[in-house]
Amino acid sequence: KYAAVLLAAIILTGSVISQSYTVTEIAKRGSHLAVTLPDGSKVNLNADSRLTYKPYLWIISRNVELEGEAFFEVKQGKRFSVKSNQNKVNVLGTSFNIFSRPGNYRVTCLTGKVKVTTHNETTTLAPDMQLTYHNGKLTIKENINAGQSIGWIEDKFVFEGVPLVEVINEIERQYDIRVKADIPPGHVYTGNFSRATKPDMILEIIGKPFGIKFSIE
């Protein structure tokens, strides 16, 4: 009798532990990381990003949490959910890019459809559509070049009217450096660069139109 009770307790404990077990994948500053999820779905993590999920619950619910930026290629199946802070993306089978940094959230749909819930408002994105939530403002763009949003996978970075401070933040993440400069508010940058280019050269090119000199700490 006691042996049966003990066995049941062990099984229950093992079940609880397995359900709470979480896998964390981290792409450090200056690096990218390719991840394959239990169902074969693919995730590419950009620099300074983190992905977490529970493998033993995957067959029941395909849920992940993201901090940073990632490109998802989701296999057909049950609903696939990505939570980022107070935002959520639900899909069945599609490919999309999520950028989730403090104060800035952006979802770009490449294939299929993506349902995005942000601050209690739900929007469905089709291919070449992009949702941005920045400084409390929600913006939807159509007929964009969605492929540019994942140029980072091939170490290509494209900026179109991006606040200069965000461009510098991205350079810091990609090269694992600290950049020193006084950036006046309101400056935006349009341009592109390859990760193969040295960071000091990139900073010189970016700063020249604004008369700003950047230094690497």
PDB file of C-alpha atoms in Angstrom:
ATOM      1  CA  LYS A   1       0.000   0.000   0.000  1.00  0.00           C
ATOM      2  CA  TYR A   2       2.716   2.455   1.022  1.00  0.00           C
ATOM      3  CA  ALA A   3       4.745   1.477  -2.037  1.00  0.00           C
ATOM      4  CA  ALA A   4       1.798   2.273  -4.286  1.00  0.00           C
ATOM      5  CA  VAL A   5       1.308   5.655  -2.623  1.00  0.00           C
ATOM      6  CA  LEU A   6       5.020   6.410  -2.960  1.00  0.00           C
ATOM      7  CA  LEU A   7       4.988   5.422  -6.629  1.00  0.00           C
ATOM      8  CA  ALA A   8       1.973   7.649  -7.276  1.00  0.00           C
ATOM      9  CA  ALA A   9       3.713  10.541  -5.531  1.00  0.00           C
ATOM     10  CA  ILE A  10       6.853  10.025  -7.617  1.00  0.00           C
ATOM     11  CA  ILE A  11       4.824   9.934 -10.840  1.00  0.00           C
ATOM     12  CA  LEU A  12       2.908  13.067  -9.846  1.00  0.00           C
ATOM     13  CA  THR A  13       6.104  14.897  -8.928  1.00  0.00           C
ATOM     14  CA  GLY A  14       7.724  13.886 -12.197  1.00  0.00           C
ATOM     15  CA  SER A  15       4.679  15.095 -14.104  1.00  0.00           C
ATOM     16  CA  VAL A  16       4.726  18.479 -12.366  1.00  0.00           C
ATOM     17  CA  ILE A  17       8.464  18.881 -12.961  1.00  0.00           C
ATOM     18  CA  SER A  18       8.196  17.955 -16.647  1.00  0.00           C
ATOM     19  CA  GLN A  19       5.309  20.394 -17.167  1.00  0.00           C
ATOM     20  CA  SER A  20       7.246  23.238 -15.582  1.00  0.00           C
ATOM     21  CA  TYR A  21      10.545  22.423 -17.341  1.00  0.00           C
ATOM     22  CA  THR A  22      11.503  25.326 -19.599  1.00  0.00           C
ATOM     23  CA  VAL A  23      14.083  25.524 -22.382  1.00  0.00           C
ATOM     24  CA  THR A  24      15.777  28.890 -22.860  1.00  0.00           C
ATOM     25  CA  GLU A  25      17.659  29.718 -26.062  1.00  0.00           C
ATOM     26  CA  ILE A  26      19.842  32.852 -26.037  1.00  0.00           C
ATOM     27  CA  ALA A  27      21.546  34.720 -28.870  1.00  0.00           C
ATOM     28  CA  LYS A  28      24.235  36.819 -27.226  1.00  0.00           C
ATOM     29  CA  ARG A  29      25.257  40.299 -28.331  1.00  0.00           C
ATOM     30  CA  GLY A  30      27.288  40.055 -31.517  1.00  0.00           C
ATOM     31  CA  SER A  31      25.804  36.705 -32.585  1.00  0.00           C
ATOM     32  CA  HIS A  32      22.729  35.029 -34.091  1.00  0.00           C
ATOM     33  CA  LEU A  33      21.230  31.633 -33.213  1.00  0.00           C
ATOM     34  CA  ALA A  34      19.172  29.108 -35.224  1.00  0.00           C
ATOM     35  CA  VAL A  35      16.669  27.092 -33.172  1.00  0.00           C
ATOM     36  CA  THR A  36      14.534  24.084 -34.137  1.00  0.00           C
ATOM     37  CA  LEU A  37      11.405  23.639 -32.008  1.00  0.00           C
ATOM     38  CA  PRO A  38       9.931  20.217 -31.084  1.00  0.00           C
ATOM     39  CA  ASP A  39       7.531  20.204 -34.065  1.00  0.00           C
ATOM     40  CA  GLY A  40      10.236  21.164 -36.547  1.00  0.00           C
ATOM     41  CA  SER A  41       9.312  24.857 -36.704  1.00  0.00           C
ATOM     42  CA  LYS A  42      12.373  27.063 -37.224  1.00  0.00           C
ATOM     43  CA  VAL A  43      13.375  30.201 -35.342  1.00  0.00           C
ATOM     44  CA  ASN A  44      16.285  32.516 -36.083  1.00  0.00           C
ATOM     45  CA  LEU A  45      17.219  34.689 -33.113  1.00  0.00           C
ATOM     46  CA  ASN A  46      18.854  38.051 -33.705  1.00  0.00           C
ATOM     47  CA  ALA A  47      21.604  39.390 -31.454  1.00  0.00           C
ATOM     48  CA  ASP A  48      20.749  39.989 -27.792  1.00  0.00           C
ATOM     49  CA  SER A  49      17.521  37.946 -27.953  1.00  0.00           C
ATOM     50  CA  ARG A  50      15.966  35.218 -25.827  1.00  0.00           C
ATOM     51  CA  LEU A  51      13.393  32.495 -26.601  1.00  0.00           C
ATOM     52  CA  THR A  52      11.735  30.249 -23.987  1.00  0.00           C
ATOM     53  CA  TYR A  53       9.310  27.323 -24.309  1.00  0.00           C
ATOM     54  CA  LYS A  54       8.152  24.169 -22.492  1.00  0.00           C
ATOM     55  CA  PRO A  55       9.029  21.084 -24.577  1.00  0.00           C
ATOM     56  CA  TYR A  56       6.974  18.582 -22.567  1.00  0.00           C
ATOM     57  CA  LEU A  57       3.802  20.611 -23.122  1.00  0.00           C
ATOM     58  CA  TRP A  58       4.486  21.241 -26.805  1.00  0.00           C
ATOM     59  CA  ILE A  59       2.130  18.533 -28.061  1.00  0.00           C
ATOM     60  CA  ILE A  60      -0.692  20.287 -26.172  1.00  0.00           C
ATOM     61  CA  SER A  61       0.153  23.924 -26.812  1.00  0.00           C
ATOM     62  CA  ARG A  62       2.792  25.476 -29.048  1.00  0.00           C
ATOM     63  CA  ASN A  63       3.635  28.497 -26.918  1.00  0.00           C
ATOM     64  CA  VAL A  64       6.888  30.474 -26.823  1.00  0.00           C
ATOM     65  CA  GLU A  65       8.021  33.722 -25.237  1.00  0.00           C
ATOM     66  CA  LEU A  66      10.363  36.147 -26.977  1.00  0.00           C
ATOM     67  CA  GLU A  67      12.573  38.967 -25.809  1.00  0.00           C
ATOM     68  CA  GLY A  68      14.337  40.745 -28.662  1.00  0.00           C
ATOM     69  CA  GLU A  69      13.990  39.867 -32.338  1.00  0.00           C
ATOM     70  CA  ALA A  70      13.339  36.613 -34.196  1.00  0.00           C
ATOM     71  CA  PHE A  71      12.185  35.233 -37.531  1.00  0.00           C
ATOM     72  CA  PHE A  72       9.719  32.334 -37.278  1.00  0.00           C
ATOM     73  CA  GLU A  73       8.950  29.666 -39.867  1.00  0.00           C
ATOM     74  CA  VAL A  74       6.016  27.813 -38.321  1.00  0.00           C
ATOM     75  CA  LYS A  75       4.918  24.360 -39.459  1.00  0.00           C
ATOM     76  CA  GLN A  76       1.213  23.707 -39.995  1.00  0.00           C
ATOM     77  CA  GLY A  77      -0.536  22.393 -36.898  1.00  0.00           C
ATOM     78  CA  LYS A  78      -2.243  23.612 -33.774  1.00  0.00           C
ATOM     79  CA  ARG A  79      -2.221  27.282 -32.909  1.00  0.00           C
ATOM     80  CA  PHE A  80       1.284  28.664 -32.443  1.00  0.00           C
ATOM     81  CA  SER A  81       1.572  31.540 -29.981  1.00  0.00           C
ATOM     82  CA  VAL A  82       4.400  34.026 -29.383  1.00  0.00           C
ATOM     83  CA  LYS A  83       4.198  36.223 -26.294  1.00  0.00           C
ATOM     84  CA  SER A  84       6.339  39.359 -26.009  1.00  0.00           C
ATOM     85  CA  ASN A  85       5.698  41.533 -22.974  1.00  0.00           C
ATOM     86  CA  GLN A  86       1.992  42.475 -23.222  1.00  0.00           C
ATOM     87  CA  ASN A  87       1.800  41.559 -26.919  1.00  0.00           C
ATOM     88  CA  LYS A  88       0.804  38.263 -28.517  1.00  0.00           C
ATOM     89  CA  VAL A  89       0.973  36.690 -31.976  1.00  0.00           C
ATOM     90  CA  ASN A  90      -1.186  33.692 -32.956  1.00  0.00           C
ATOM     91  CA  VAL A  91      -0.712  31.676 -36.160  1.00  0.00           C
ATOM     92  CA  LEU A  92      -1.298  28.178 -37.572  1.00  0.00           C
ATOM     93  CA  GLY A  93       1.424  27.921 -40.199  1.00  0.00           C
ATOM     94  CA  THR A  94       3.263  30.918 -41.574  1.00  0.00           C
ATOM     95  CA  SER A  95       6.489  32.905 -41.527  1.00  0.00           C
ATOM     96  CA  PHE A  96       6.930  36.253 -39.807  1.00  0.00           C
ATOM     97  CA  ASN A  97       9.429  38.478 -38.025  1.00  0.00           C
ATOM     98  CA  ILE A  98       8.962  39.954 -34.538  1.00  0.00           C
ATOM     99  CA  PHE A  99      10.968  42.851 -33.136  1.00  0.00           C
ATOM    100  CA  SER A 100      10.270  43.345 -29.431  1.00  0.00           C
ATOM    101  CA  ARG A 101      12.510  45.804 -27.638  1.00  0.00           C
ATOM    102  CA  PRO A 102      11.690  48.251 -24.822  1.00  0.00           C
ATOM    103  CA  GLY A 103       9.247  50.840 -26.154  1.00  0.00           C
ATOM    104  CA  ASN A 104       9.170  49.327 -29.649  1.00  0.00           C
ATOM    105  CA  TYR A 105       7.172  46.361 -30.990  1.00  0.00           C
ATOM    106  CA  ARG A 106       6.994  45.376 -34.655  1.00  0.00           C
ATOM    107  CA  VAL A 107       5.528  42.349 -36.478  1.00  0.00           C
ATOM    108  CA  THR A 108       6.081  41.721 -40.190  1.00  0.00           C
ATOM    109  CA  CYS A 109       4.193  38.989 -42.073  1.00  0.00           C
ATOM    110  CA  LEU A 110       6.019  37.235 -44.913  1.00  0.00           C
ATOM    111  CA  THR A 111       3.716  34.268 -45.661  1.00  0.00           C
ATOM    112  CA  GLY A 112       0.324  33.082 -44.431  1.00  0.00           C
ATOM    113  CA  LYS A 113      -1.586  35.204 -41.923  1.00  0.00           C
ATOM    114  CA  VAL A 114      -0.626  36.530 -38.510  1.00  0.00           C
ATOM    115  CA  LYS A 115      -3.048  37.614 -35.788  1.00  0.00           C
ATOM    116  CA  VAL A 116      -1.474  40.204 -33.488  1.00  0.00           C
ATOM    117  CA  THR A 117      -2.938  41.301 -30.158  1.00  0.00           C
ATOM    118  CA  THR A 118      -1.352  44.371 -28.644  1.00  0.00           C
ATOM    119  CA  HIS A 119      -2.824  46.390 -25.783  1.00  0.00           C
ATOM    120  CA  ASN A 120      -6.226  44.660 -26.162  1.00  0.00           C
ATOM    121  CA  GLU A 121      -6.459  45.422 -29.886  1.00  0.00           C
ATOM    122  CA  THR A 122      -6.306  42.556 -32.414  1.00  0.00           C
ATOM    123  CA  THR A 123      -5.123  42.941 -36.014  1.00  0.00           C
ATOM    124  CA  THR A 124      -4.724  40.316 -38.753  1.00  0.00           C
ATOM    125  CA  LEU A 125      -1.716  40.729 -41.029  1.00  0.00           C
ATOM    126  CA  ALA A 126      -1.377  39.274 -44.528  1.00  0.00           C
ATOM    127  CA  PRO A 127       1.902  38.959 -46.473  1.00  0.00           C
ATOM    128  CA  ASP A 128       3.814  42.239 -46.901  1.00  0.00           C
ATOM    129  CA  MET A 129       1.958  43.865 -44.010  1.00  0.00           C
ATOM    130  CA  GLN A 130       3.610  45.247 -40.882  1.00  0.00           C
ATOM    131  CA  LEU A 131       2.286  46.298 -37.479  1.00  0.00           C
ATOM    132  CA  THR A 132       4.262  48.720 -35.325  1.00  0.00           C
ATOM    133  CA  TYR A 133       3.527  49.844 -31.770  1.00  0.00           C
ATOM    134  CA  HIS A 134       5.841  52.659 -30.726  1.00  0.00           C
ATOM    135  CA  ASN A 135       5.452  55.253 -27.987  1.00  0.00           C
ATOM    136  CA  GLY A 136       1.802  54.318 -27.499  1.00  0.00           C
ATOM    137  CA  LYS A 137       0.925  54.618 -31.205  1.00  0.00           C
ATOM    138  CA  LEU A 138      -0.272  51.689 -33.352  1.00  0.00           C
ATOM    139  CA  THR A 139       0.576  51.803 -37.079  1.00  0.00           C
ATOM    140  CA  ILE A 140      -0.309  49.346 -39.871  1.00  0.00           C
ATOM    141  CA  LYS A 141       1.602  49.374 -43.173  1.00  0.00           C
ATOM    142  CA  GLU A 142       0.652  47.485 -46.354  1.00  0.00           C
ATOM    143  CA  ASN A 143       2.572  46.531 -49.497  1.00  0.00           C
ATOM    144  CA  ILE A 144       5.959  46.805 -47.833  1.00  0.00           C
ATOM    145  CA  ASN A 145       9.094  44.905 -48.818  1.00  0.00           C
ATOM    146  CA  ALA A 146       8.744  42.333 -46.040  1.00  0.00           C
ATOM    147  CA  GLY A 147      11.985  40.639 -47.037  1.00  0.00           C
ATOM    148  CA  GLN A 148      13.943  43.633 -45.767  1.00  0.00           C
ATOM    149  CA  SER A 149      12.772  42.866 -42.235  1.00  0.00           C
ATOM    150  CA  ILE A 150      14.784  39.633 -42.251  1.00  0.00           C
ATOM    151  CA  GLY A 151      17.873  40.934 -44.023  1.00  0.00           C
ATOM    152  CA  TRP A 152      19.639  40.589 -40.676  1.00  0.00           C
ATOM    153  CA  ILE A 153      19.612  36.793 -41.104  1.00  0.00           C
ATOM    154  CA  GLU A 154      22.112  37.295 -43.936  1.00  0.00           C
ATOM    155  CA  ASP A 155      23.925  40.036 -41.990  1.00  0.00           C
ATOM    156  CA  LYS A 156      22.309  42.844 -43.984  1.00  0.00           C
ATOM    157  CA  PHE A 157      20.635  45.710 -42.139  1.00  0.00           C
ATOM    158  CA  VAL A 158      18.185  48.103 -43.779  1.00  0.00           C
ATOM    159  CA  PHE A 159      16.839  51.252 -42.105  1.00  0.00           C
ATOM    160  CA  GLU A 160      14.093  53.456 -43.525  1.00  0.00           C
ATOM    161  CA  GLY A 161      13.302  56.545 -41.476  1.00  0.00           C
ATOM    162  CA  VAL A 162      14.422  54.871 -38.242  1.00  0.00           C
ATOM    163  CA  PRO A 163      15.226  57.067 -35.209  1.00  0.00           C
ATOM    164  CA  LEU A 164      18.999  57.459 -35.092  1.00  0.00           C
ATOM    165  CA  VAL A 165      19.208  56.279 -31.496  1.00  0.00           C
ATOM    166  CA  GLU A 166      17.574  52.958 -32.508  1.00  0.00           C
ATOM    167  CA  VAL A 167      20.077  52.528 -35.345  1.00  0.00           C
ATOM    168  CA  ILE A 168      22.948  52.974 -32.890  1.00  0.00           C
ATOM    169  CA  ASN A 169      21.316  50.519 -30.470  1.00  0.00           C
ATOM    170  CA  GLU A 170      21.193  47.929 -33.265  1.00  0.00           C
ATOM    171  CA  ILE A 171      24.856  48.472 -34.137  1.00  0.00           C
ATOM    172  CA  GLU A 172      25.773  47.982 -30.479  1.00  0.00           C
ATOM    173  CA  ARG A 173      23.892  44.672 -30.407  1.00  0.00           C
ATOM    174  CA  GLN A 174      25.324  43.353 -33.672  1.00  0.00           C
ATOM    175  CA  TYR A 175      28.963  44.117 -32.857  1.00  0.00           C
ATOM    176  CA  ASP A 176      28.777  43.790 -29.050  1.00  0.00           C
ATOM    177  CA  ILE A 177      30.181  47.287 -28.556  1.00  0.00           C
ATOM    178  CA  ARG A 178      29.280  50.475 -26.701  1.00  0.00           C
ATOM    179  CA  VAL A 179      28.910  53.659 -28.729  1.00  0.00           C
ATOM    180  CA  LYS A 180      29.389  57.077 -27.179  1.00  0.00           C
ATOM    181  CA  ALA A 181      27.721  60.160 -28.665  1.00  0.00           C
ATOM    182  CA  ASP A 182      25.209  62.896 -27.957  1.00  0.00           C
ATOM    183  CA  ILE A 183      22.286  62.249 -30.298  1.00  0.00           C
ATOM    184  CA  PRO A 184      19.769  65.104 -30.551  1.00  0.00           C
ATOM    185  CA  PRO A 185      16.119  63.951 -30.525  1.00  0.00           C
ATOM    186  CA  GLY A 186      14.237  63.830 -33.808  1.00  0.00           C
ATOM    187  CA  HIS A 187      17.083  62.588 -36.010  1.00  0.00           C
ATOM    188  CA  VAL A 188      16.066  59.692 -38.291  1.00  0.00           C
ATOM    189  CA  TYR A 189      18.275  57.622 -40.577  1.00  0.00           C
ATOM    190  CA  THR A 190      17.731  55.894 -43.918  1.00  0.00           C
ATOM    191  CA  GLY A 191      20.416  53.580 -45.243  1.00  0.00           C
ATOM    192  CA  ASN A 192      21.822  50.069 -45.053  1.00  0.00           C
ATOM    193  CA  PHE A 193      25.003  48.271 -44.157  1.00  0.00           C
ATOM    194  CA  SER A 194      26.539  44.820 -44.078  1.00  0.00           C
ATOM    195  CA  ARG A 195      27.824  43.227 -40.903  1.00  0.00           C
ATOM    196  CA  ALA A 196      31.087  42.564 -42.730  1.00  0.00           C
ATOM    197  CA  THR A 197      31.786  46.312 -42.588  1.00  0.00           C
ATOM    198  CA  LYS A 198      33.815  47.466 -39.599  1.00  0.00           C
ATOM    199  CA  PRO A 199      31.722  49.280 -36.980  1.00  0.00           C
ATOM    200  CA  ASP A 200      33.914  52.391 -36.892  1.00  0.00           C
ATOM    201  CA  MET A 201      33.408  52.857 -40.636  1.00  0.00           C
ATOM    202  CA  ILE A 202      29.637  52.379 -40.296  1.00  0.00           C
ATOM    203  CA  LEU A 203      29.479  54.942 -37.503  1.00  0.00           C
ATOM    204  CA  GLU A 204      31.440  57.432 -39.587  1.00  0.00           C
ATOM    205  CA  ILE A 205      29.049  57.019 -42.529  1.00  0.00           C
ATOM    206  CA  ILE A 206      25.949  57.292 -40.337  1.00  0.00           C
ATOM    207  CA  GLY A 207      27.163  60.298 -38.388  1.00  0.00           C
ATOM    208  CA  LYS A 208      28.414  62.382 -41.326  1.00  0.00           C
ATOM    209  CA  PRO A 209      25.011  63.725 -42.554  1.00  0.00           C
ATOM    210  CA  PHE A 210      24.172  64.841 -39.017  1.00  0.00           C
ATOM    211  CA  GLY A 211      27.576  66.257 -38.159  1.00  0.00           C
ATOM    212  CA  ILE A 212      27.878  63.748 -35.314  1.00  0.00           C
ATOM    213  CA  LYS A 213      31.085  61.958 -34.379  1.00  0.00           C
ATOM    214  CA  PHE A 214      30.648  58.602 -32.678  1.00  0.00           C
ATOM    215  CA  SER A 215      33.283  56.841 -30.611  1.00  0.00           C
ATOM    216  CA  ILE A 216      33.489  53.217 -29.509  1.00  0.00           C
ATOM    217  CA  GLU A 217      34.066  52.723 -25.797  1.00  0.00           C
TER     218      GLU A 217
END
